[in-house]
Short mmCIF file of C-alpha atoms in Angstrom, two decimals:
data_model
loop_
_atom_site.label_atom_id
_atom_site.label_comp_id
_atom_site.label_asym_id
_atom_site.label_seq_id
_atom_site.Cartn_x
_atom_site.Cartn_y
_atom_site.Cartn_z
CA MET A 185 94.74 119.01 92.66
CA LEU A 186 94.26 115.96 90.22
CA THR A 187 96.85 117.64 87.87
CA GLN A 188 99.20 117.77 90.91
CA LEU A 189 98.65 114.22 91.66
CA ARG A 190 99.49 113.19 88.15
CA GLN A 191 102.69 115.38 88.21
CA ASP A 192 103.61 113.64 91.55
CA HIS A 193 103.10 110.21 89.73
CA ALA A 194 105.29 111.17 86.94
CA ASN A 195 107.98 112.43 89.34
CA MET A 196 107.80 109.26 91.37
CA ALA A 197 108.01 107.34 88.28
CA ARG A 198 111.21 109.20 87.32
CA MET A 199 112.57 108.22 90.98
CA LEU A 200 111.82 104.63 90.51
CA HIS A 201 113.45 104.77 87.08
CA VAL A 202 116.71 106.26 88.58
CA LEU A 203 116.51 103.43 91.32
CA GLN A 204 115.88 100.73 88.62
CA LEU A 205 119.07 101.83 86.65
CA LYS A 206 121.09 101.33 89.91
CA GLN A 207 119.34 98.06 90.49
CA LYS A 208 120.36 96.84 87.08
CA THR A 209 123.94 98.02 87.62
CA LEU A 210 123.89 95.79 90.81
CA SER A 211 122.42 92.92 89.10
CA ALA A 212 125.19 93.08 86.45
CA GLY A 213 127.71 92.79 89.47
CA GLU A 214 128.79 96.38 89.39
CA ARG A 215 128.73 98.78 92.32
CA PRO A 216 126.26 101.81 91.66
CA ASN A 217 126.59 105.18 93.24
CA PHE A 218 125.22 104.35 96.63
CA GLN A 219 125.26 107.95 97.85
CA LEU A 220 122.72 108.67 94.91
CA VAL A 221 120.66 105.50 95.95
CA ARG A 222 120.89 107.14 99.44
CA GLU A 223 119.46 110.37 98.18
CA VAL A 224 116.56 108.80 96.18
CA VAL A 225 115.65 106.61 99.07
CA ASP A 226 115.68 109.50 101.61
CA TYR A 227 113.76 111.73 99.11
CA ILE A 228 111.04 109.07 98.79
CA LEU A 229 110.75 108.44 102.42
CA ASP A 230 110.64 112.16 103.21
CA TYR A 231 108.06 112.69 100.50
CA MET A 232 105.92 109.86 101.84
CA GLU A 233 105.98 111.24 105.34
CA GLY A 234 105.71 114.78 104.60
CA PHE A 235 103.37 114.94 101.74
CA THR A 236 101.75 111.71 100.48
CA GLN A 237 100.65 110.14 103.76
CA PRO A 238 98.71 113.34 104.81
CA LEU A 239 97.18 113.70 101.32
CA GLU A 240 96.13 110.03 101.21
CA ARG A 241 94.64 110.29 104.80
CA VAL A 242 92.55 113.36 103.99
CA LEU A 243 91.62 111.99 100.48
CA ALA A 244 90.36 108.61 101.82
CA GLU A 245 88.33 110.42 104.46
CA ARG A 246 86.67 112.64 101.99
CA LEU A 247 86.21 109.80 99.48
CA GLN A 248 84.74 107.47 101.94
CA ALA A 249 82.31 110.41 103.11
CA LYS A 250 80.99 110.78 99.71
CA GLN A 251 81.18 107.17 98.57
CA PRO A 252 81.20 104.85 101.54
CA ASP A 253 81.78 101.63 99.29
CA CYS A 254 85.26 103.07 98.38
CA GLN A 255 86.51 102.08 101.91
CA VAL A 256 87.65 98.67 100.97
CA LEU A 257 89.87 100.26 98.15
CA THR A 258 91.09 103.09 100.17
CA GLU A 259 91.96 100.67 102.99
CA ARG A 260 93.83 98.37 100.62
CA LEU A 261 95.80 101.20 99.18
CA SER A 262 96.76 102.33 102.67
CA CYS A 263 97.89 98.83 103.67
CA ASP A 264 99.87 98.55 100.52
CA TYR A 265 101.37 102.08 101.02
CA GLN A 266 102.53 101.08 104.61
CA ALA A 267 104.05 97.93 103.14
CA LEU A 268 106.00 100.10 100.68
CA ARG A 269 107.15 102.28 103.40
CA ARG A 270 108.50 99.22 105.35
CA GLN A 271 110.28 97.77 102.36
CA LEU A 272 111.90 101.06 101.66
CA LYS A 273 112.90 101.62 105.37
CA ARG A 274 114.77 98.08 105.19
CA LEU A 275 116.49 99.22 102.06
CA SER A 276 117.54 102.46 103.70
CA ASN A 277 118.91 100.53 106.66
CA ASP A 278 121.02 98.26 104.22
CA ILE A 279 122.25 101.24 102.37
CA ASP A 280 123.49 102.68 105.74
CA MET A 281 125.38 99.36 106.13
CA VAL A 282 126.92 99.49 102.65
CA LEU A 283 127.93 103.13 103.05
CA MET A 284 129.62 102.07 106.41
CA ASP A 285 131.44 99.34 104.56
CA ALA A 286 129.47 96.62 106.29
CA VAL A 287 129.11 93.26 104.44
CA VAL A 288 125.72 93.23 102.82
CA PRO A 289 124.90 90.48 100.27
CA MET A 290 124.60 92.49 97.13
CA ASP A 291 122.44 89.95 95.36
CA ARG A 292 119.94 90.08 98.07
CA PHE A 293 120.09 93.84 98.17
CA ALA A 294 119.44 93.92 94.33
CA ASP A 295 116.50 91.43 94.71
CA ASP A 296 114.97 93.44 97.59
CA LEU A 297 115.33 96.74 95.56
CA LYS A 298 113.70 95.10 92.56
CA ALA A 299 110.79 93.90 94.74
CA TYR A 300 110.32 97.28 96.14
CA LEU A 301 110.41 98.80 92.61
CA ASP A 302 107.79 96.25 91.32
CA ALA A 303 105.52 96.91 94.29
CA HIS A 304 105.78 100.75 94.20
CA ARG A 305 104.91 100.63 90.44
CA ALA A 306 101.92 98.43 91.08
CA TYR A 307 100.79 100.84 93.76
CA LEU A 308 101.08 103.81 91.47
CA ARG A 309 99.05 101.85 88.70
CA ASP A 310 96.38 100.97 91.30
CA GLU A 311 96.22 104.75 92.16
CA ARG A 312 96.02 105.71 88.57
CA GLU A 313 93.49 103.11 87.40
CA LEU A 314 91.39 102.63 90.50
CA LEU A 315 91.70 105.83 92.69
CA PHE A 316 92.00 108.65 90.21
CA PRO A 317 88.77 107.70 88.29
CA LEU A 318 86.88 107.88 91.65
CA ILE A 319 88.30 111.27 92.43
CA ARG A 320 87.23 112.56 88.97
CA GLU A 321 83.76 110.99 89.38
CA HIS A 322 83.02 112.14 92.86
CA PHE A 323 85.08 115.43 93.47
CA ASP A 324 84.31 118.69 91.65
CA ASP A 325 86.69 121.60 91.74
CA ASP A 326 85.33 122.92 95.04
CA ASP A 327 85.99 119.40 96.65
CA LEU A 328 89.44 119.48 95.21
CA ASP A 329 90.12 123.06 96.44
CA GLN A 330 88.81 121.87 100.06
CA LEU A 331 91.13 118.88 99.79
CA ALA A 332 94.08 121.06 99.12
CA GLU A 333 93.11 123.34 102.03
CA ALA A 334 92.77 120.32 104.29
CA LEU A 335 96.25 119.23 103.79
CA PRO A 336 98.75 119.93 106.65
CA GLU A 337 100.16 123.47 106.42
CA GLY A 338 103.76 122.23 105.67
CA ALA A 339 102.96 119.87 102.87
CA ALA A 340 103.44 122.30 99.99
CA ALA A 341 106.55 123.70 101.58
CA GLU A 342 107.86 120.21 102.01
CA LEU A 343 107.82 119.63 98.44
CA GLU A 344 110.00 122.84 97.84
CA ARG A 345 112.25 121.88 100.66
CA LEU A 346 112.81 118.32 99.17
CA GLN A 347 113.67 119.87 95.77
CA GLN A 348 116.40 122.01 97.30
CA ALA A 349 117.68 119.30 99.78
CA TYR A 350 118.58 116.82 96.93
CA PRO A 351 120.47 118.61 94.23
CA GLU A 352 122.37 115.61 92.98
CA LEU A 353 119.19 113.63 92.67
CA TYR A 354 117.59 116.52 90.61
CA ALA A 355 120.56 116.55 88.29
CA GLU A 356 120.12 112.84 87.79
CA LEU A 357 116.29 113.11 87.19
CA LYS A 358 116.97 115.75 84.63
CA GLU A 359 118.80 113.12 82.74
CA ALA A 360 116.24 110.46 83.26
CA PRO A 361 113.91 109.93 80.33
CA GLU A 362 110.07 110.49 80.92
CA PRO A 363 109.01 106.91 81.94
CA ALA A 364 106.08 105.20 80.35
CA THR A 365 103.03 104.92 82.54
#
C-alpha cells in the first residue's frame, strides 16, 4: 500500500509537470493544447473523487484511531485537499470557457494554474514528509492490507478506467521526464 502511495505521488508529479509545461507556454504568450489541459484536469478530478478521497478518509480514520494526536495533521491535510479540489474545479470551468471560445484572460488563467500547481506540489510534499512517516511508524503490513480492503470496491477499478479513458494524456506522460521529488 505504501509503495502504491509513492507510485501515485510519482504519477501525480508527472501530471503536474505536464500542466506546468502548458502553464509556461501560456506565460510565454502562446496558446497550449487546451484539449490536453482539459484531459489532465479531468483526470486529476476523477482521480481525486474516485480514489484519493476514499483512501484519505479511511487512512485518516485508521491513523487517528492508532495515534489520536495525528488528528490535527490529518484534518489540515483534508482541508488543504478540499482547497486543491476547489482550485481545480475553477480551472476546469475556465477551460470549458476557453474551449467554447469565450473570453478568458489568459494571464489570469496562467496565474491561477501556477497557484494550483504550487499548492498541489506543497500538498504532495506534506504528505511525503509528514504523513508517510506516520504510516510507516504506526502501520504494519496487516494494517496496510486492512486499509486496502477498507477502500471502496471501485477504487482499484477506477484507476484502470482512468488509464484507458485518457489515451492522449498517457502518450504525453510517457514523454514527460521523471520529476524530481
